[in-house]
Coordinates of C-alpha atoms in Angstrom, one line a residue:
Chain C
M24 CA -14.0 -18.7 -8.9
D25 CA -16.2 -16.9 -11.1
H26 CA -17.4 -17.0 -14.7
K27 CA -14.9 -14.1 -15.4
T28 CA -12.2 -15.1 -14.3
L29 CA -12.3 -18.6 -15.6
T30 CA -12.5 -17.6 -19.4
Y31 CA -9.9 -15.7 -18.9
I32 CA -7.7 -18.1 -17.7
I33 CA -9.1 -20.3 -20.5
R34 CA -8.1 -17.6 -23.0
R35 CA -4.1 -17.1 -21.4
I36 CA -4.2 -20.9 -21.4
I37 CA -5.1 -21.1 -25.0
L38 CA -2.3 -17.9 -25.5
A39 CA 0.2 -19.6 -23.6
I40 CA 0.1 -22.8 -26.3
V41 CA 0.3 -20.4 -28.4
T42 CA 3.4 -19.1 -27.4
V43 CA 5.3 -21.9 -27.0
W44 CA 3.9 -23.1 -30.7
V45 CA 5.7 -20.1 -31.8
V46 CA 9.2 -21.1 -29.3
I47 CA 9.5 -24.0 -31.2
T48 CA 9.1 -22.8 -34.4
V49 CA 11.7 -20.3 -33.6
T50 CA 14.1 -22.6 -32.0
F51 CA 13.9 -24.8 -34.9
F52 CA 14.7 -23.2 -37.3
V53 CA 17.3 -21.0 -35.9
M54 CA 18.1 -23.8 -35.3
H55 CA 18.8 -24.8 -38.9
A56 CA 20.4 -22.0 -40.3
V57 CA 22.9 -21.7 -37.9
P58 CA 25.9 -23.5 -40.3
G59 CA 27.5 -26.0 -39.0
G60 CA 26.6 -29.7 -37.6
P61 CA 26.8 -31.7 -34.6
F62 CA 28.9 -34.5 -36.8
L63 CA 31.1 -31.9 -36.8
G64 CA 34.0 -32.9 -34.3
E65 CA 37.8 -33.0 -34.9
K66 CA 37.8 -35.9 -36.4
A67 CA 36.7 -36.0 -40.3
I68 CA 34.2 -38.3 -41.0
S69 CA 33.5 -40.6 -43.6
P70 CA 31.4 -39.2 -46.7
A71 CA 29.3 -42.5 -46.1
A72 CA 29.1 -42.9 -42.1
M73 CA 28.4 -39.5 -41.8
K74 CA 25.6 -39.9 -44.5
A75 CA 24.5 -43.3 -42.7
L76 CA 24.5 -41.4 -39.4
E77 CA 22.1 -37.9 -41.0
A78 CA 19.8 -40.8 -42.5
K79 CA 19.6 -42.8 -39.3
Y80 CA 19.0 -39.2 -37.3
G81 CA 16.1 -37.9 -40.2
L82 CA 19.1 -34.9 -40.9
D83 CA 18.5 -35.8 -44.6
K84 CA 14.7 -35.0 -45.0
P85 CA 13.3 -32.1 -46.5
L86 CA 13.6 -29.5 -43.7
L87 CA 9.6 -28.8 -43.8
Q88 CA 9.4 -33.2 -43.3
Q89 CA 12.3 -32.4 -39.9
Y90 CA 9.9 -29.8 -38.4
F91 CA 6.2 -31.4 -38.8
T92 CA 7.5 -35.3 -38.0
Y93 CA 9.4 -33.4 -34.9
L94 CA 5.7 -30.8 -34.0
T95 CA 4.0 -34.0 -33.8
D96 CA 5.9 -35.7 -31.7
I97 CA 6.4 -33.3 -29.1
V98 CA 2.5 -32.8 -29.0
T99 CA 1.6 -36.6 -29.8
K100 CA 4.1 -38.5 -27.0
F101 CA 5.9 -35.8 -25.6
D102 CA 8.5 -36.7 -27.2
F103 CA 11.8 -34.6 -28.3
G104 CA 13.6 -37.5 -29.9
P105 CA 16.8 -38.4 -29.2
S106 CA 20.1 -36.6 -28.2
L107 CA 22.9 -36.6 -30.6
K108 CA 25.7 -37.2 -28.0
Q109 CA 24.8 -38.9 -25.2
R110 CA 23.8 -42.0 -27.2
G111 CA 20.5 -43.8 -25.8
R112 CA 19.1 -41.8 -23.6
S113 CA 16.6 -39.4 -24.9
V114 CA 16.0 -34.9 -24.6
V115 CA 13.0 -36.0 -22.1
E116 CA 15.1 -38.1 -19.9
I117 CA 18.2 -35.9 -20.1
V118 CA 16.1 -32.7 -18.9
F119 CA 14.3 -34.2 -16.4
D120 CA 16.8 -35.6 -14.8
G121 CA 18.9 -32.3 -14.6
M122 CA 15.7 -30.7 -13.7
K123 CA 15.6 -32.8 -10.2
T124 CA 18.8 -31.0 -8.9
S125 CA 18.1 -27.4 -11.0
A126 CA 14.3 -27.6 -9.7
Y127 CA 15.4 -28.2 -5.9
I128 CA 17.9 -26.0 -5.7
G129 CA 15.6 -23.6 -6.9
I130 CA 13.1 -23.9 -5.1
I131 CA 14.8 -23.4 -1.8
A132 CA 17.0 -20.6 -3.2
A133 CA 13.4 -19.2 -4.1
L134 CA 11.9 -19.5 -0.8
I135 CA 15.1 -18.1 1.1
A136 CA 15.1 -15.3 -1.1
L137 CA 11.1 -14.4 -0.8
V138 CA 11.0 -14.9 3.0
S139 CA 14.1 -12.6 3.8
G140 CA 13.6 -10.1 1.0
I141 CA 10.2 -9.4 2.4
F142 CA 11.3 -9.3 6.4
L143 CA 14.6 -7.5 5.2
G144 CA 12.4 -5.6 3.3
T145 CA 10.0 -4.6 6.0
L146 CA 12.2 -3.7 9.0
A147 CA 14.5 -2.0 6.3
A148 CA 11.1 0.4 5.3
L149 CA 9.3 0.2 9.6
W150 CA 13.4 1.5 10.5
R151 CA 13.7 3.8 7.4
N152 CA 17.1 5.7 7.2
S153 CA 18.3 4.0 10.5
F154 CA 21.6 2.6 10.6
W155 CA 20.5 -1.1 9.9
D156 CA 18.3 0.2 7.1
R157 CA 21.1 1.6 5.3
L158 CA 23.1 -1.1 5.8
V159 CA 20.4 -3.5 4.1
M160 CA 20.3 -0.8 1.4
V161 CA 23.9 -0.5 0.5
I162 CA 24.4 -4.4 0.8
T163 CA 21.9 -5.7 -1.5
T164 CA 22.6 -2.9 -4.4
A165 CA 25.8 -4.4 -4.4
F166 CA 24.3 -7.6 -5.2
V167 CA 21.7 -7.0 -7.1
S168 CA 24.2 -5.6 -9.3
M169 CA 27.1 -7.9 -9.2
P170 CA 27.0 -10.8 -11.5
S171 CA 26.7 -14.0 -10.5
F172 CA 30.0 -15.8 -11.6
I173 CA 31.4 -12.4 -9.2
I174 CA 29.9 -13.9 -6.5
G175 CA 29.8 -17.9 -7.2
S176 CA 33.9 -17.7 -7.6
I177 CA 34.2 -15.4 -4.1
F178 CA 32.5 -18.0 -2.4
L179 CA 34.4 -20.7 -3.8
I180 CA 38.1 -19.4 -3.2
V181 CA 36.8 -18.4 0.6
F182 CA 34.4 -20.9 1.2
V183 CA 35.9 -24.0 -0.2
I184 CA 39.7 -23.0 -1.0
K185 CA 40.5 -21.0 1.7
L186 CA 38.0 -22.7 5.1
K187 CA 37.2 -25.8 3.2
M188 CA 33.7 -25.4 4.7
F189 CA 32.4 -26.9 2.0
P190 CA 32.8 -29.1 -1.2
A191 CA 33.9 -28.2 -4.3
N192 CA 31.7 -30.8 -6.5
G193 CA 28.4 -29.4 -6.8
A194 CA 27.4 -33.4 -7.6
S195 CA 28.8 -34.1 -3.6
E196 CA 26.7 -33.9 -0.5
G197 CA 27.0 -30.9 1.4
G198 CA 27.5 -29.6 -2.3
L199 CA 24.0 -27.7 -2.6
I200 CA 24.7 -25.0 0.0
L201 CA 26.5 -22.5 -1.3
P202 CA 25.2 -23.0 -4.9
I203 CA 21.4 -22.5 -3.4
I204 CA 22.7 -19.2 -1.2
T205 CA 24.4 -17.9 -4.6
L206 CA 21.6 -18.3 -6.2
S207 CA 18.6 -16.5 -3.4
L208 CA 21.5 -13.8 -3.4
S209 CA 19.6 -11.0 -6.2
P210 CA 16.4 -11.8 -5.8
M211 CA 16.6 -12.1 -1.7
S212 CA 18.6 -8.0 -2.2
Y213 CA 16.1 -7.6 -5.4
I214 CA 13.2 -8.9 -3.5
T215 CA 13.9 -6.6 0.1
R216 CA 14.8 -3.3 -2.5
L217 CA 11.2 -3.7 -3.8
M218 CA 9.3 -5.0 -0.4
R219 CA 10.7 -1.5 1.1
S220 CA 9.4 0.7 -1.5
S221 CA 5.6 -1.6 -0.9
M222 CA 6.1 -1.2 2.5
L223 CA 7.3 2.4 2.8
D224 CA 4.6 3.1 0.3
V225 CA 1.3 1.3 2.0
M226 CA 2.7 2.2 5.7
G227 CA 1.5 6.1 4.6
Q228 CA -1.7 5.6 3.1
D229 CA -5.0 6.8 5.0
F230 CA -6.2 3.4 5.7
I231 CA -3.5 2.9 7.8
R232 CA -3.9 6.2 9.3
T233 CA -8.0 4.9 9.7
A234 CA -6.3 0.9 11.5
K235 CA -4.5 3.4 13.9
A236 CA -7.3 5.1 14.7
K237 CA -9.6 2.2 15.5
G238 CA -6.4 1.1 18.0
V239 CA -5.8 -1.7 16.4
P240 CA -1.8 -2.5 17.5
R241 CA 0.9 -1.9 15.3
L242 CA 2.3 -5.2 14.7
R243 CA -1.1 -6.2 13.5
I244 CA -1.0 -2.8 11.5
I245 CA 2.2 -4.0 10.2
F246 CA 1.1 -7.7 9.6
V247 CA -2.8 -8.0 8.9
H248 CA -3.3 -4.1 7.3
G249 CA 0.7 -3.7 6.2
I250 CA 2.4 -6.5 4.1
K251 CA -0.3 -7.4 2.5
N252 CA -1.1 -4.9 0.8
A253 CA 2.8 -4.6 0.3
L254 CA 3.1 -7.9 -1.1
L255 CA 1.3 -7.2 -4.3
P256 CA 4.3 -5.8 -6.6
V257 CA 6.8 -8.5 -4.7
I258 CA 3.9 -11.2 -6.7
T259 CA 4.7 -10.1 -9.6
Y260 CA 8.4 -10.2 -9.9
F261 CA 8.2 -13.5 -7.7
G262 CA 6.2 -15.6 -10.5
P263 CA 9.4 -15.1 -13.4
M264 CA 11.8 -15.1 -11.0
L265 CA 10.7 -19.1 -9.7
A266 CA 10.3 -20.2 -13.7
Y267 CA 14.3 -18.6 -13.7
I268 CA 15.5 -20.0 -10.6
V269 CA 14.1 -23.2 -11.2
T270 CA 15.0 -24.0 -14.9
G271 CA 18.6 -23.6 -13.5
S272 CA 21.3 -21.0 -13.5
L273 CA 23.6 -21.1 -16.8
V274 CA 26.5 -19.3 -14.5
I275 CA 26.1 -21.2 -11.4
E276 CA 25.8 -24.7 -12.0
Q277 CA 28.7 -24.0 -14.3
V278 CA 30.3 -22.9 -11.3
F279 CA 29.6 -24.6 -9.1
A280 CA 29.8 -28.3 -11.1
V281 CA 25.9 -28.7 -10.5
P282 CA 24.9 -31.6 -12.2
G283 CA 21.6 -29.3 -13.0
I284 CA 19.5 -28.5 -16.6
G285 CA 21.4 -25.2 -16.9
R286 CA 25.0 -27.3 -17.3
S287 CA 23.8 -30.0 -19.8
F288 CA 21.9 -27.1 -21.6
I289 CA 26.1 -25.2 -21.8
T290 CA 27.1 -28.7 -23.0
S291 CA 24.2 -29.3 -24.7
I292 CA 25.3 -26.2 -27.1
T293 CA 28.5 -26.3 -27.2
G294 CA 28.4 -30.2 -29.0
R295 CA 25.8 -29.3 -31.8
D296 CA 22.9 -31.3 -29.7
Y297 CA 20.2 -29.7 -31.8
P298 CA 17.1 -32.1 -30.0
M299 CA 19.0 -31.1 -26.7
I300 CA 19.5 -27.3 -27.3
M301 CA 15.6 -27.3 -28.7
G302 CA 14.2 -29.9 -26.2
T303 CA 15.7 -27.5 -23.3
T304 CA 14.7 -23.7 -25.0
I305 CA 11.8 -25.2 -25.2
I306 CA 10.8 -26.5 -22.0
L307 CA 12.0 -24.1 -19.8
A308 CA 10.1 -21.5 -22.2
V309 CA 6.8 -23.5 -21.0
L310 CA 7.5 -23.6 -18.0
I311 CA 8.2 -19.9 -17.4
V312 CA 4.9 -19.5 -19.8
I313 CA 2.6 -21.5 -16.4
M314 CA 4.5 -19.9 -13.6
N315 CA 3.4 -16.1 -15.5
L316 CA 0.2 -17.1 -15.2
V317 CA 0.5 -18.6 -12.0
S318 CA 1.7 -15.3 -10.6
D319 CA -1.0 -14.2 -12.7
I320 CA -3.6 -15.7 -10.9
L321 CA -1.8 -15.3 -7.8
Y322 CA -2.2 -11.6 -7.8
K323 CA -5.6 -11.7 -7.9
V324 CA -6.3 -13.5 -5.2
V325 CA -4.5 -11.3 -3.2
D326 CA -5.7 -8.2 -4.5
P327 CA -9.8 -8.3 -4.8
R328 CA -9.1 -5.3 -6.8
I329 CA -7.9 -6.2 -10.1
T330 CA -10.4 -8.4 -12.4
L331 CA -9.1 -11.0 -14.8
E332 CA -10.7 -11.0 -18.0
Chain E
M17 CA -16.3 19.6 33.4
S18 CA -16.1 18.8 29.6
L19 CA -16.0 15.6 27.9
L20 CA -13.1 17.0 26.9
E21 CA -10.5 20.1 27.1
V22 CA -7.9 21.6 25.0
R23 CA -6.2 23.5 26.3
D24 CA -3.2 25.4 24.4
L25 CA -2.0 23.2 22.0
H26 CA 0.6 23.2 20.0
T27 CA 1.5 20.9 17.4
S28 CA 4.3 21.1 14.8
F29 CA 6.1 18.7 11.7
F30 CA 9.6 18.7 12.5
T31 CA 10.7 18.2 8.6
D32 CA 13.7 19.2 6.1
A33 CA 12.5 22.4 5.5
G34 CA 12.5 23.6 9.4
E35 CA 9.0 23.3 11.9
V36 CA 5.8 23.8 10.5
M37 CA 3.8 24.9 13.4
A38 CA 0.2 23.8 12.2
V39 CA -1.7 24.1 15.3
N40 CA -0.7 27.1 17.7
G41 CA -2.7 27.0 20.8
V42 CA -6.0 26.4 20.3
S43 CA -8.0 25.7 23.3
F44 CA -12.0 24.4 23.6
D45 CA -14.5 22.5 25.5
L46 CA -16.3 19.8 24.5
D47 CA -19.4 18.8 26.4
R48 CA -21.6 15.5 26.4
G49 CA -24.3 15.1 23.3
Q50 CA -22.3 18.8 21.6
T51 CA -21.4 19.1 18.3
L52 CA -18.8 21.1 18.1
G53 CA -17.7 22.5 14.3
I54 CA -14.0 23.1 13.3
V55 CA -14.1 25.3 10.0
G56 CA -10.9 26.5 8.0
E57 CA -9.5 26.1 4.9
S58 CA -6.8 24.3 4.1
G59 CA -4.0 24.3 6.0
S60 CA -5.7 25.7 9.3
G61 CA -5.2 22.9 11.4
K62 CA -8.4 22.1 11.8
S63 CA -7.5 18.1 10.8
V64 CA -4.0 18.3 12.6
T65 CA -6.4 19.3 16.0
A66 CA -8.3 16.5 15.6
Y67 CA -4.8 14.3 14.8
S68 CA -3.5 15.4 17.4
I69 CA -6.3 15.1 20.1
M70 CA -6.3 11.5 19.2
G71 CA -2.9 10.8 19.2
I72 CA -2.8 9.7 15.0
L73 CA 0.1 11.9 13.8
A74 CA 2.6 11.4 11.6
A75 CA 5.7 10.0 12.0
N76 CA 7.4 13.8 11.7
G77 CA 4.5 15.1 13.8
K78 CA 4.1 16.7 17.5
V79 CA 2.4 17.8 20.1
V80 CA 4.8 20.1 20.9
S81 CA 2.7 21.8 24.4
G82 CA -0.8 22.3 25.6
S83 CA -3.6 19.7 27.5
V84 CA -6.0 17.3 25.8
K85 CA -8.0 16.3 28.9
F86 CA -10.5 13.6 28.0
D87 CA -13.0 12.5 30.8
G88 CA -10.8 14.1 33.8
K89 CA -7.7 12.4 32.4
E90 CA -4.6 13.5 30.4
L91 CA -4.5 12.5 27.1
I92 CA -0.8 13.9 26.1
G93 CA 2.3 11.8 27.4
C94 CA -0.1 8.9 28.4
G95 CA 1.5 6.3 26.3
E96 CA 0.7 5.1 23.9
A97 CA -1.1 1.3 25.5
A98 CA -4.0 3.9 26.8
M99 CA -4.3 5.5 23.8
R100 CA -4.5 2.1 22.4
K101 CA -8.0 1.5 24.3
L102 CA -9.2 4.9 23.5
R103 CA -8.6 4.9 19.9
G104 CA -11.9 3.1 18.1
N105 CA -13.3 2.7 21.2
R106 CA -14.3 5.6 24.0
I107 CA -13.0 8.8 20.3
S108 CA -13.4 7.9 16.8
I109 CA -12.9 9.8 13.9
I110 CA -13.9 9.2 10.2
F111 CA -12.3 10.3 7.5
Q112 CA -12.7 12.6 4.0
E113 CA -11.9 9.5 1.6
A114 CA -13.3 6.9 2.8
M115 CA -12.5 4.8 -0.1
T116 CA -8.6 5.6 0.4
S117 CA -9.5 4.7 4.5
L118 CA -10.6 1.2 4.3
N119 CA -8.0 -1.1 3.6
P120 CA -8.9 -2.4 -0.3
T121 CA -7.4 -5.9 0.3
M122 CA -10.0 -6.8 3.1
T123 CA -13.3 -7.0 3.4
V124 CA -16.0 -4.4 4.5
G125 CA -17.1 -6.3 7.4
A126 CA -13.2 -8.0 8.5
Q127 CA -13.2 -4.1 8.9
I128 CA -16.0 -3.7 11.0
M129 CA -15.4 -7.0 12.9
E130 CA -11.9 -5.5 13.6
S131 CA -12.9 -2.9 15.7
I132 CA -15.3 -4.5 17.3
G133 CA -13.1 -7.3 18.4
L134 CA -10.4 -4.5 19.6
H135 CA -12.5 -2.6 21.1
T136 CA -15.9 -5.9 23.1
D137 CA -15.5 -9.0 25.0
A138 CA -17.7 -10.2 22.5
T139 CA -16.3 -13.4 20.2
G140 CA -17.3 -15.1 16.9
D141 CA -21.1 -14.7 15.9
D142 CA -21.4 -12.4 18.8
I143 CA -18.9 -9.8 16.8
R144 CA -21.0 -11.0 13.7
K145 CA -24.0 -10.1 15.0
R146 CA -22.7 -7.0 16.4
A147 CA -21.4 -5.8 12.9
L148 CA -24.5 -7.0 11.3
E149 CA -26.9 -4.7 14.0
L150 CA -23.8 -2.0 13.5
L151 CA -25.1 -1.5 9.2
G152 CA -28.2 -1.6 10.3
Q153 CA -27.8 1.5 12.4
V154 CA -26.2 3.3 9.3
R155 CA -28.8 2.3 7.0
I156 CA -27.5 -0.2 5.1
N157 CA -29.9 -3.3 3.5
E158 CA -28.6 -6.4 2.4
A159 CA -25.7 -6.1 5.4
E160 CA -25.2 -9.9 5.0
K161 CA -24.0 -8.9 1.6
R162 CA -22.5 -6.4 2.3
L163 CA -20.4 -7.7 4.6
K164 CA -18.4 -10.2 2.2
Q165 CA -17.7 -7.3 0.0
Y166 CA -14.8 -4.9 -0.4
P167 CA -14.1 -1.4 -0.3
H168 CA -14.2 -0.7 -4.3
E169 CA -17.3 -3.5 -4.9
L170 CA -19.1 -0.1 -3.1
S171 CA -20.4 3.9 -4.0
G172 CA -19.2 6.3 -1.9
G173 CA -21.9 6.8 0.0
M174 CA -22.1 3.3 0.9
R175 CA -18.6 3.1 1.8
Q176 CA -18.7 6.3 3.9
R177 CA -21.5 4.4 5.8
I178 CA -19.4 1.5 6.5
M179 CA -16.9 4.1 8.3
I180 CA -19.8 4.9 10.1
A181 CA -19.9 1.7 11.0
M182 CA -17.0 0.8 12.1
A183 CA -16.1 4.6 14.0
L184 CA -19.2 3.5 16.6
A185 CA -17.7 0.2 17.5
S186 CA -17.8 0.9 20.4
D187 CA -20.1 3.4 21.0
P188 CA -17.8 6.5 21.4
D189 CA -18.5 9.7 23.6
I190 CA -17.1 11.2 20.8
L191 CA -17.1 10.9 16.6
I192 CA -15.0 13.3 14.5
A193 CA -15.4 14.1 11.3
D194 CA -13.4 15.0 9.1
E195 CA -14.6 16.3 6.6
P196 CA -16.8 13.3 6.2
T197 CA -19.2 14.7 2.5
T198 CA -16.5 16.2 1.1
A199 CA -15.8 13.7 -1.2
L200 CA -19.4 12.7 -2.2
D201 CA -21.9 14.9 -4.4
V202 CA -24.6 16.6 -2.8
T203 CA -27.4 14.2 -2.2
I204 CA -25.2 11.7 -0.4
Q205 CA -24.1 14.7 1.1
A206 CA -27.1 15.6 2.7
Q207 CA -27.9 12.0 3.1
I208 CA -24.9 11.3 5.5
L209 CA -25.0 14.6 7.6
E210 CA -29.1 13.5 8.4
L211 CA -27.7 10.0 9.2
M212 CA -25.4 11.2 11.8
K213 CA -27.8 13.6 13.7
T214 CA -29.4 10.9 13.5
L215 CA -27.2 8.7 14.8
Q216 CA -26.4 11.4 17.4
K217 CA -29.8 11.2 19.0
E218 CA -30.3 8.1 19.2
L219 CA -26.1 7.4 20.6
G220 CA -25.9 10.7 22.2
M221 CA -22.4 11.1 20.9
A222 CA -20.7 14.5 20.6
I223 CA -20.0 14.8 17.4
I224 CA -16.9 17.5 16.6
M225 CA -17.0 18.3 12.6
I226 CA -14.5 19.1 10.8
T227 CA -15.0 20.9 7.9
H228 CA -14.3 23.9 5.1
D229 CA -18.5 24.1 4.4
L230 CA -20.2 26.5 6.2
G231 CA -24.1 24.9 4.9
V232 CA -22.4 21.9 7.0
I233 CA -21.4 23.8 10.0
A234 CA -25.2 25.4 9.6
E235 CA -27.0 21.9 9.3
M236 CA -24.7 20.7 12.0
C237 CA -23.7 22.4 14.7
D238 CA -24.4 24.2 17.9
E239 CA -20.6 25.7 18.8
V240 CA -18.3 26.9 16.4
M241 CA -14.5 27.7 16.3
V242 CA -12.9 29.4 13.4
M243 CA -9.2 28.5 12.8
Y244 CA -6.7 30.2 10.6
A245 CA -3.2 29.1 9.9
G246 CA -2.8 26.8 13.1
S247 CA -4.8 29.8 15.4
V248 CA -8.1 30.1 16.7
C249 CA -9.8 33.5 15.4
E250 CA -13.6 33.5 16.7
K251 CA -15.6 30.8 18.5
G252 CA -19.5 30.7 19.2
S253 CA -22.3 29.6 19.1
L254 CA -23.8 29.2 15.9
R255 CA -25.9 32.4 15.8
D256 CA -23.1 34.4 17.3
I257 CA -20.4 32.9 14.6
F258 CA -23.7 33.8 11.6
K259 CA -25.5 37.0 13.0
R260 CA -22.4 38.5 14.5
P261 CA -19.6 37.3 12.9
A262 CA -16.7 39.9 15.0
H263 CA -13.4 38.5 13.1
E264 CA -13.0 40.2 9.4
Y265 CA -11.2 36.3 8.5
T266 CA -14.9 34.8 9.8
K267 CA -16.4 37.7 8.1
G268 CA -14.8 37.2 4.8
L269 CA -15.5 33.6 4.5
L270 CA -19.2 33.8 4.6
N271 CA -19.2 37.0 2.0
S272 CA -18.0 34.2 0.3
M273 CA -20.3 31.9 0.6
P274 CA -23.6 32.1 -1.7
S275 CA -26.9 33.7 -0.6
L276 CA -30.1 33.0 -1.9
E277 CA -31.7 35.6 -0.6
K278 CA -29.0 38.7 -2.0
V279 CA -28.0 38.7 -5.5
T280 CA -24.8 40.0 -4.4
S281 CA -21.2 38.7 -7.0
L282 CA -19.6 36.2 -4.4
K283 CA -16.6 38.2 -2.5
P284 CA -13.5 36.1 -1.9
I285 CA -10.9 36.4 0.0
R286 CA -7.9 37.8 -1.6
G287 CA -4.3 36.0 -1.4
T288 CA -3.3 33.0 0.6
V289 CA -3.4 32.0 3.7
P290 CA 1.0 32.4 5.1
D291 CA 3.5 30.0 5.3
L292 CA 4.0 28.4 8.1
L293 CA 7.6 27.9 8.4
A294 CA 7.7 31.1 8.8
L295 CA 4.3 32.7 10.7
P296 CA 4.1 36.6 11.2
K297 CA 4.5 38.2 14.7
G298 CA 1.8 39.8 14.4
C299 CA -2.1 38.8 13.5
A300 CA -1.7 36.1 10.6
F301 CA -4.6 37.1 8.8
A302 CA -2.9 40.7 8.2
E303 CA -2.1 40.1 5.0
R304 CA -5.0 39.4 4.1
C305 CA -7.5 41.7 5.8
D306 CA -9.0 45.1 4.9
E307 CA -8.7 46.3 7.9
T308 CA -5.6 46.2 8.9
M309 CA -4.6 48.5 11.5
K310 CA -0.3 48.9 12.9
I311 CA -0.5 46.9 16.2
C312 CA -2.3 44.1 14.3
L313 CA 1.6 43.4 12.2
R314 CA 3.0 44.3 15.7
K315 CA 1.2 42.0 18.3
K316 CA -0.9 38.9 18.0
C317 CA -4.6 39.8 19.3
P318 CA -5.5 37.1 22.0
L319 CA -9.6 35.7 21.9
I320 CA -10.9 38.6 23.7
Q321 CA -14.5 37.3 25.2
L322 CA -18.0 39.7 23.6
G323 CA -20.9 37.4 24.8
D324 CA -21.4 35.0 26.9
D325 CA -19.8 32.2 24.6
H326 CA -18.5 34.3 22.1
F327 CA -14.6 34.7 21.3
S328 CA -13.0 36.8 18.8
A329 CA -9.1 37.2 18.4
C330 CA -9.1 40.4 16.7
W331 CA -8.2 43.5 17.2
L332 CA -11.0 45.5 15.5
N333 CA -12.6 44.5 18.8
V334 CA -10.8 46.2 21.2
K335 CA -11.2 49.0 19.4
D336 CA -14.7 49.1 19.2
R337 CA -15.0 49.0 22.7
G338 CA -12.9 51.7 23.1
G339 CA -9.9 49.9 24.5
E340 CA -6.3 50.5 23.5
V341 CA -4.7 49.2 20.1
N342 CA -1.9 51.7 20.2
G343 CA 0.7 48.9 21.4

């Protein structure tokens, strides 16, 4: 790695830290500006009990002091505080617990999307305007534009209720197959379309003609000269996509009852679990920032023309 | 028998708008070690002629009829596998834009070595040695360092040298140069032309020089073929074309070239190239010609032999020689 690239990466990391700090600050103050509170349940709590609860979690302190305590705890101890709803468990514990499942299905779904997207897109480009190409385009257009809760619901009805091929609960054995497929469909379709147009562009370039004029066999032209150059836009899309998909899909985890981070995020929002909401938001933000950085660096690896500065 | 014999070649592109007849009956011979210049303006079919010979036309392009014999063997319809063995091996080509013609994400070394690997039995270290040798041949210094560089890290002249090195990987019999110097500035142009001449002497290959620049033709070629709207309008030795041009189009080209000897204003050829989708029945140049006769509009003139190997497709030549031109 050359000097310039290193300086770039260091600068990006500093920028990432600033971004995360902004996210923490905004989340914190917005959260506290929202009316209502975690202890306003259906059952009325006595004022004395309420006071005791607030004192226990430090909610009676001035807002700025709460903010600095929160920030210091994150930086020094990576402590996002305790969950207000799931007694006795810390936010970090809950988030990482949920991440295990979310990241597992996310990574598999992302890989499926990447491999099949590149494959389908390449074939569609090579057989442009054929029946195959049109079929792929119609199907991918459908999956790109259909919201995942519709696809998820259809899958539930067809494969779980009618065909009884999979269990309905995401926590049971085999229960993760449908959510993984549902999760992968939209990015797969997007990558297919991206790859198709990129491949069409690359295969019309002068250097492909040069390769042909050199006597390079067709398959080698496609793989060595074509696909590698056509991958650039896919990489740009893949980094952030991976971050989103790995950090759990709120909707899909809800539809298939997957015990992932997305579902506990929703639960924490409806339960006004401040530390959970903030913790989850911040950890997701950090992941997205990291993935963006990684995809930028990867971009440079594939395309030597790009200088990172 | 000539090294390359092209007979009545017709190439068309099939587009949504119809059949674009890019090459309409081109014939020529090329001998070993000879340099043939093909000159004409954009869209005259010079590049398409070359791509037809090599079988590297775009997907919608097709050789409709005619014959291309290389070393006695017919190339049209001989199959992709056979063509692949010839391409980059016995017939090589270099292009106008070396920047876009080189793979941007591959080191130039890898691209040269790919060519060597495809057409020789060499492996591993021998391929590398051969690549270094080729870089030496095209006068690139610091060869070891260059092999590891990417096209965008090199200058325009250097990139064209890399293209040439790649084309020479297995000592081709024919090097087709498709406007090799058009994208370069003048001093670099001269260097590249000089290099090609030197290499031709060293390696004895034949060169087909495709250009719109008569200066390049004068510098490089033994034989010249002037093309217009996909047809040959005149061909002959360099001397014939420059000293005794017989076709009105050739004369027009020469008149539109600046000269050091005569201080006259340049005379451009008026009008533009005809639409290749709907070529006129008669001479394609008639629309722009100052000497058009009735027959020119009705009937295309065949190539008429004027000298040893001097041919021109102009009815005026027939008239001058007392021929019947009332059609």
